[in-house]
CSV table of C-alpha atoms in Angstrom, one decimal:
chain,number,residue,atom,x,y,z
R,1,MET,CA,79.6,98.0,86.0
R,2,ASN,CA,79.0,100.5,88.8
R,3,THR,CA,82.7,101.2,89.8
R,4,LYS,CA,81.8,103.5,92.7
R,5,LEU,CA,79.4,101.0,94.2
R,6,ASP,CA,81.9,98.2,93.7
R,7,ASN,CA,84.6,100.1,95.5
R,8,LYS,CA,82.2,101.0,98.4
R,9,ILE,CA,81.3,97.3,98.8
R,10,ALA,CA,84.9,96.1,98.6
R,11,PHE,CA,86.0,98.3,101.5
R,12,GLU,CA,83.1,97.6,103.9
R,13,SER,CA,84.1,95.0,106.5
R,14,SER,CA,80.6,93.7,106.8
R,15,CYS,CA,76.9,94.1,105.9
R,16,GLU,CA,73.7,92.1,106.4
R,17,ASP,CA,74.6,89.6,103.7
R,18,TYR,CA,78.4,89.0,104.1
R,19,VAL,CA,81.5,89.6,106.1
R,20,LEU,CA,84.7,90.6,104.3
R,21,ARG,CA,87.4,88.1,105.6
R,22,THR,CA,90.3,89.5,103.6
R,23,GLU,CA,91.7,93.0,103.4
R,24,ALA,CA,90.9,95.2,100.5
R,25,ASN,CA,93.6,97.6,99.3
R,26,ALA,CA,94.6,99.7,96.3
R,27,LEU,CA,95.5,96.6,94.3
R,28,SER,CA,91.8,96.1,93.9
R,29,SER,CA,91.2,99.5,92.5
R,30,PRO,CA,90.2,99.9,88.8
R,31,ARG,CA,92.7,102.8,88.6
R,32,TRP,CA,95.6,100.4,89.5
R,33,HIS,CA,94.3,98.0,86.9
R,34,GLU,CA,94.1,100.7,84.3
R,35,PHE,CA,97.8,101.7,84.9
R,36,ASN,CA,98.9,98.0,84.5
R,37,GLU,CA,97.0,97.8,81.3
R,38,ALA,CA,98.6,100.9,79.9
R,39,LYS,CA,102.1,100.1,81.1
R,40,TRP,CA,102.4,96.3,80.7
R,41,GLY,CA,99.9,95.7,77.9
R,42,VAL,CA,97.8,93.3,79.9
R,43,LYS,CA,94.0,92.9,80.1
R,44,THR,CA,92.0,93.0,83.3
R,45,HIS,CA,89.8,90.0,84.0
R,46,LYS,CA,87.5,90.2,87.0
R,47,ILE,CA,85.9,87.1,88.5
R,48,ALA,CA,83.4,86.2,91.1
R,49,VAL,CA,82.7,82.7,92.2
R,50,SER,CA,79.9,81.7,94.5
R,51,GLU,CA,78.0,78.6,95.6
R,52,SER,CA,75.1,77.7,93.2
R,53,ALA,CA,72.6,80.5,92.9
R,54,LYS,CA,73.6,82.2,96.2
R,55,LYS,CA,75.4,85.5,96.0
R,56,TYR,CA,77.3,84.8,99.3
R,57,PRO,CA,79.7,83.3,100.2
R,58,CYS,CA,81.9,84.3,97.3
R,59,ILE,CA,85.4,85.0,96.2
R,60,GLU,CA,86.1,88.0,94.1
R,61,GLY,CA,89.3,88.5,92.3
R,62,THR,CA,91.2,90.4,89.6
R,63,PHE,CA,93.6,88.7,87.2
R,64,PHE,CA,95.7,90.1,84.5
R,65,LEU,CA,95.9,88.4,81.1
R,66,ASN,CA,98.8,88.5,78.7
R,67,LYS,CA,98.5,88.5,74.9
R,68,LYS,CA,97.8,84.8,74.9
R,69,ASN,CA,94.9,85.4,77.4
R,70,GLN,CA,96.8,83.6,80.1
R,71,ILE,CA,96.9,84.7,83.7
R,72,VAL,CA,100.1,86.6,84.6
R,73,GLN,CA,101.3,88.8,87.4
R,74,PRO,CA,102.8,91.9,85.9
R,75,PRO,CA,106.0,93.4,87.3
R,76,LEU,CA,105.8,95.6,90.5
R,77,ASN,CA,102.5,94.0,91.6
R,78,ALA,CA,102.8,93.0,95.2
R,79,TYR,CA,99.9,90.5,95.1
R,80,THR,CA,97.1,89.2,93.0
R,81,PRO,CA,94.0,90.7,94.7
R,82,ILE,CA,91.5,88.1,96.0
R,83,LEU,CA,88.6,89.0,98.3
R,84,PHE,CA,86.8,86.3,100.3
R,85,LYS,CA,83.3,87.3,101.5
R,86,SER,CA,81.7,84.8,103.8
R,87,THR,CA,78.2,84.6,105.2
R,88,PRO,CA,77.7,86.2,108.6
R,89,THR,CA,79.0,83.3,110.7
R,90,ASN,CA,81.6,82.8,113.3
R,91,SER,CA,81.7,79.1,112.9
R,92,PRO,CA,85.2,77.9,112.0
R,93,ARG,CA,83.7,74.8,110.4
R,94,ARG,CA,81.5,76.8,108.1
R,95,LEU,CA,84.2,79.3,107.2
R,96,TYR,CA,86.6,76.5,106.4
R,97,HIS,CA,84.1,74.7,104.1
R,98,GLN,CA,83.1,78.0,102.4
R,99,ARG,CA,86.6,79.0,101.7
R,100,SER,CA,87.7,75.5,100.6
R,101,ARG,CA,84.8,75.0,98.2
R,102,LEU,CA,85.2,78.5,96.7
R,103,SER,CA,88.9,78.1,96.3
R,104,GLU,CA,88.4,74.9,94.3
R,105,LYS,CA,85.9,76.8,92.0
R,106,LEU,CA,88.4,79.6,91.7
R,107,ILE,CA,91.1,77.2,90.6
R,108,HIS,CA,88.9,75.5,88.0
R,109,HIS,CA,88.2,79.0,86.6
R,110,MET,CA,91.9,79.8,86.5
R,111,LEU,CA,92.7,76.6,84.7
R,112,ASP,CA,89.8,77.2,82.2
R,113,ILE,CA,91.3,80.6,81.4
R,114,GLY,CA,94.9,79.3,81.3
R,115,VAL,CA,97.8,80.1,83.6
R,116,SER,CA,101.2,81.2,82.2
R,117,ASN,CA,104.6,80.0,83.5
R,118,ASN,CA,104.5,82.9,85.9
R,119,VAL,CA,104.5,83.0,89.7
R,120,LEU,CA,101.4,84.5,91.3
R,121,PHE,CA,101.5,86.0,94.8
R,122,LEU,CA,98.5,85.6,97.0
R,123,PRO,CA,97.6,88.2,99.6
R,124,THR,CA,98.9,87.9,103.1
R,125,ASP,CA,95.6,87.0,104.6
R,126,TYR,CA,94.9,84.2,102.1
R,127,THR,CA,96.6,81.5,104.1
R,128,ASP,CA,95.0,78.2,103.0
R,129,VAL,CA,96.8,77.3,99.8
R,130,ARG,CA,96.2,73.5,100.0
R,131,PRO,CA,93.6,73.6,97.2
R,132,TRP,CA,96.3,74.9,94.8
R,133,LYS,CA,98.7,72.2,96.0
R,134,TRP,CA,96.1,69.5,95.5
R,135,ALA,CA,95.5,70.9,91.9
R,136,ASN,CA,99.2,70.3,91.0
R,137,PHE,CA,100.4,73.9,91.5
R,138,ASP,CA,103.8,74.5,93.0
R,139,VAL,CA,103.3,76.4,96.2
R,140,GLY,CA,106.0,78.5,97.8
R,141,VAL,CA,106.2,80.9,100.8
R,142,ARG,CA,107.7,84.4,101.1
R,143,TYR,CA,107.5,87.0,103.9
R,144,THR,CA,106.7,90.6,104.5
R,145,PHE,CA,106.2,93.0,107.4
R,146,LEU,CA,102.8,94.6,108.2
R,147,MET,CA,102.6,97.8,110.2
R,148,ASN,CA,99.4,98.8,111.9
R,149,PHE,CA,98.3,102.4,112.6
R,150,PRO,CA,98.5,104.5,114.6
R,151,TYR,CA,102.3,104.1,114.6
R,152,SER,CA,104.7,105.5,117.2
R,153,ILE,CA,108.5,105.8,116.6
R,154,GLU,CA,108.8,104.2,120.1
R,155,LYS,CA,107.8,100.9,118.5
R,156,ALA,CA,111.0,100.9,116.5
R,157,GLY,CA,114.4,99.5,117.5
R,158,PRO,CA,117.2,101.7,119.0
R,159,SER,CA,119.0,102.1,115.7
R,160,VAL,CA,115.9,103.5,113.9
R,161,ARG,CA,115.1,105.9,116.7
R,162,SER,CA,118.7,107.1,116.8
R,163,ARG,CA,118.7,107.7,113.0
R,164,TYR,CA,115.4,109.5,113.2
R,165,ARG,CA,116.5,111.9,116.0
R,166,LYS,CA,119.7,112.7,114.1
R,167,LEU,CA,117.9,113.4,110.8
R,168,CYS,CA,115.5,115.8,112.7
R,169,GLN,CA,118.3,117.5,114.5
R,170,ASN,CA,120.4,117.9,111.4
R,171,GLY,CA,117.6,119.7,109.5
R,172,PHE,CA,116.4,117.0,107.1
R,173,ARG,CA,112.7,117.3,106.2
R,174,VAL,CA,110.0,115.3,104.2
R,175,GLU,CA,107.2,116.6,102.0
R,176,ARG,CA,104.7,115.0,99.7
R,177,THR,CA,105.3,115.7,96.1
R,178,ASN,CA,103.7,115.5,92.6
R,179,ASP,CA,107.0,116.1,90.8
R,180,MET,CA,107.8,112.6,89.5
R,181,SER,CA,111.3,113.6,88.4
R,182,LEU,CA,112.3,113.8,92.0
R,183,ILE,CA,111.1,110.3,92.6
R,184,TYR,CA,112.6,109.0,89.4
R,185,ASN,CA,116.1,110.4,90.1
R,186,CYS,CA,116.2,108.6,93.4
R,187,LEU,CA,115.0,105.3,91.9
R,188,ILE,CA,117.6,105.5,89.1
R,189,GLU,CA,120.5,105.9,91.6
R,190,THR,CA,119.2,103.0,93.6
R,191,GLU,CA,119.0,100.8,90.4
R,192,ILE,CA,122.5,101.7,89.3
R,193,ARG,CA,123.9,101.1,92.8
R,194,ASN,CA,122.2,97.7,93.2
R,195,GLY,CA,122.3,96.4,89.7
R,196,PHE,CA,118.6,96.0,88.9
R,197,SER,CA,115.8,98.0,87.1
R,198,HIS,CA,112.2,98.9,88.1
R,199,SER,CA,111.5,99.1,84.3
R,200,LEU,CA,109.8,102.4,84.9
R,201,SER,CA,110.6,105.6,83.0
R,202,LEU,CA,109.8,109.1,84.1
R,203,LYS,CA,106.8,109.1,81.7
R,204,ASP,CA,105.6,105.9,83.3
R,205,LEU,CA,105.6,107.5,86.7
R,206,GLU,CA,103.8,110.6,85.3
R,207,LEU,CA,101.2,108.3,83.6
R,208,ALA,CA,100.7,106.4,86.9
R,209,GLN,CA,100.0,109.6,88.7
R,210,ASP,CA,97.7,110.9,86.0
R,211,ILE,CA,95.6,107.6,86.2
R,212,MET,CA,95.7,107.0,90.0
R,213,GLY,CA,95.7,110.6,91.3
R,214,GLU,CA,97.7,112.1,94.1
R,215,ASP,CA,95.4,110.7,96.8
R,216,MET,CA,95.9,107.0,95.8
R,217,MET,CA,99.5,107.3,94.6
R,218,ARG,CA,101.1,109.1,97.5
R,219,SER,CA,104.7,110.2,96.8
R,220,TYR,CA,107.2,111.4,99.4
R,221,VAL,CA,110.6,113.1,99.2
R,222,THR,CA,113.3,113.7,101.8
R,223,TYR,CA,115.3,116.9,101.5
R,224,SER,CA,118.7,117.5,102.9
R,225,PRO,CA,119.5,120.5,105.1
R,226,ASP,CA,120.6,122.5,102.0
R,227,GLY,CA,117.3,121.6,100.2
R,228,LYS,CA,118.5,118.8,97.9
R,229,PRO,CA,116.1,115.8,97.3
R,230,VAL,CA,117.9,112.8,98.7
R,231,SER,CA,115.3,110.0,98.9
R,232,GLY,CA,111.9,109.3,97.5
R,233,SER,CA,109.1,106.7,97.8
R,234,VAL,CA,105.7,105.9,96.5
R,235,VAL,CA,102.9,104.2,98.4
R,236,LEU,CA,99.6,103.0,97.0
R,237,HIS,CA,96.7,104.0,99.2
R,238,LYS,CA,93.0,103.3,99.5
R,239,GLU,CA,90.9,104.6,102.4
R,240,ASN,CA,90.1,101.9,105.0
R,241,GLY,CA,92.7,99.6,103.6
R,242,ARG,CA,96.3,98.9,104.2
R,243,GLY,CA,98.9,101.0,102.2
R,244,ILE,CA,101.1,99.1,99.8
R,245,SER,CA,104.8,100.2,99.6
R,246,TRP,CA,105.5,100.4,95.9
R,247,LEU,CA,108.7,102.2,95.1
R,248,VAL,CA,111.6,103.5,97.2
R,249,GLY,CA,115.1,104.9,96.4
R,250,TYR,CA,117.8,107.2,97.7
R,251,LYS,CA,120.9,109.1,96.6
R,252,ARG,CA,124.2,107.4,97.2
R,253,ASP,CA,125.9,110.4,98.7
R,254,TYR,CA,123.4,110.5,101.6
R,255,ALA,CA,123.3,106.7,102.3
R,256,GLN,CA,125.1,107.2,105.6
R,257,ASP,CA,122.3,109.5,106.8
R,258,SER,CA,119.6,106.9,106.1
R,259,PRO,CA,117.1,109.5,104.9
R,260,ASN,CA,114.5,106.9,104.3
R,261,THR,CA,114.0,106.7,108.1
R,262,LEU,CA,112.5,110.2,108.3
R,263,MET,CA,110.5,109.6,105.1
R,264,ASP,CA,109.0,106.4,106.4
R,265,VAL,CA,107.9,108.0,109.7
R,266,PHE,CA,106.3,110.9,107.8
R,267,CYS,CA,104.7,108.4,105.4
R,268,PHE,CA,103.1,106.4,108.2
R,269,SER,CA,101.6,109.5,109.8
R,270,ASP,CA,100.3,110.8,106.4
R,271,LEU,CA,98.7,107.5,105.5
R,272,HIS,CA,97.0,107.2,108.9
R,273,LYS,CA,95.5,110.7,108.5
R,274,ALA,CA,94.3,109.7,105.1
R,275,GLY,CA,92.4,106.8,106.6
R,276,ALA,CA,94.8,103.8,106.1
R,277,THR,CA,94.7,101.0,108.6
R,278,GLY,CA,98.4,100.3,108.2
R,279,ILE,CA,101.0,99.6,105.6
R,280,ASP,CA,102.5,96.5,104.0
R,281,LEU,CA,106.3,97.0,103.6
R,282,VAL,CA,106.2,94.4,100.8
R,283,GLY,CA,108.9,91.9,101.0
R,284,ALA,CA,111.4,90.5,103.5
R,285,ASN,CA,113.0,87.8,101.6
R,286,MET,CA,116.6,88.9,101.7
R,287,LYS,CA,118.4,88.9,105.1
R,288,SER,CA,119.6,92.5,104.9
R,289,VAL,CA,116.2,93.7,103.8
R,290,ALA,CA,114.4,91.7,106.4
R,291,ASP,CA,116.6,93.0,109.2
R,292,ASN,CA,116.1,96.6,108.2
R,293,LYS,CA,112.3,96.2,108.1
R,294,ALA,CA,112.1,94.2,111.3
R,295,ALA,CA,113.7,97.2,113.1
R,296,TRP,CA,110.4,99.1,112.6
R,297,GLY,CA,108.6,96.8,115.0
R,298,GLY,CA,106.0,95.4,112.6
R,299,GLU,CA,104.7,91.9,112.4
R,300,MET,CA,106.4,89.5,110.0
R,301,VAL,CA,103.8,87.4,108.1
R,302,PRO,CA,104.0,84.8,105.3
R,303,TYR,CA,102.4,85.1,101.9
R,304,TYR,CA,102.2,82.3,99.4
R,305,THR,CA,103.2,81.9,95.8
R,306,ILE,CA,101.5,79.6,93.3
R,307,GLU,CA,102.7,78.4,90.0
R,308,LEU,CA,101.7,75.6,87.7
R,309,ASN,CA,104.2,72.7,88.0
R,310,SER,CA,106.4,72.6,84.9
R,311,TRP,CA,110.0,72.0,83.9
R,312,LYS,CA,110.7,75.5,85.3
R,313,THR,CA,109.6,74.6,88.8
R,314,VAL,CA,111.6,71.3,88.6
R,315,ALA,CA,114.7,73.1,87.5
R,316,ARG,CA,114.3,75.7,90.2
R,317,SER,CA,114.0,73.0,92.9
R,318,ILE,CA,117.2,71.4,91.6
R,319,ARG,CA,119.0,74.8,91.6
R,320,ASP,CA,117.8,75.6,95.2
R,321,TYR,CA,118.9,72.1,96.4
R,322,VAL,CA,122.4,72.6,94.9
R,323,ARG,CA,122.7,76.1,96.4
R,324,CYS,CA,121.6,74.8,99.8
R,325,LYS,CA,124.1,71.9,99.7
R,326,ASN,CA,126.9,74.2,98.7
R,327,THR,CA,126.1,76.6,101.5
R,328,LEU,CA,126.1,73.8,104.0
R,329,ARG,CA,129.4,72.5,102.7
R,330,SER,CA,131.0,76.0,103.0
R,331,LYS,CA,130.1,76.2,106.7
R,332,VAL,CA,131.6,72.9,107.5
């Protein structure tokens, strides 16, 4: 396989033979796949489905397989990358039929491989999930915020602009870093404070950087006025694609300063200079998180989840129903 050629094709928006109808990003990169294989013990399975003998239209995708050779979505993967390449047409009717027929073929391929009892997240621009629903998949919806570049702080709400000005005035600063221990320490404090785990060690972060490189895995640190690292983040970048927010954390003692605000503005500018079209803030499914991300002035968009119907999906539906009923009762 000619990886360089594949990457070049994946990030062109159009050519004589096809038009790329879905965004390509770092999740389609072989380097990202290599890290997932090394960290999570999965295998990469690339697919391309087309109509009869024609090369286009087609859907290209990358799935990860577990030890049972079933499709899974490893932890810390924002989406399962799927690219839809249509013929050069602007006809809604033709585009609808091309995508529908190819989605059906993709689903048959997925079922032939085998799908684990694992939720898969489709990319934000893959909005027609009816073929999965018709094929007895459980379909859900989640939300995220997309920011387009160039970005101006004036697009943000008053609270964000105020925090940004105070951080600048008080002498906080942001730099890119290749010292993963700075990122790791910020992540660990966030995990302890919020009671969860990224399941990433310092060695894992260093491995990720070794595999993906500093250009693709862009890491940022905010420093306090006295030079202490107080927040850190990692974004996955691919030129001509949308950045994917991957990891973020901050030190508890500086929570009142909201150091991530300055870091995010720096990150947006850095990604734009590196050729990114925007950034996906990845996830807005908790009210507090959604409210914070909305303040940046991006567009809230849905993305869809798919999962084979099973006892797990039935049990989850019952659980959600009971929670909803209890919530309504508590407000009466």
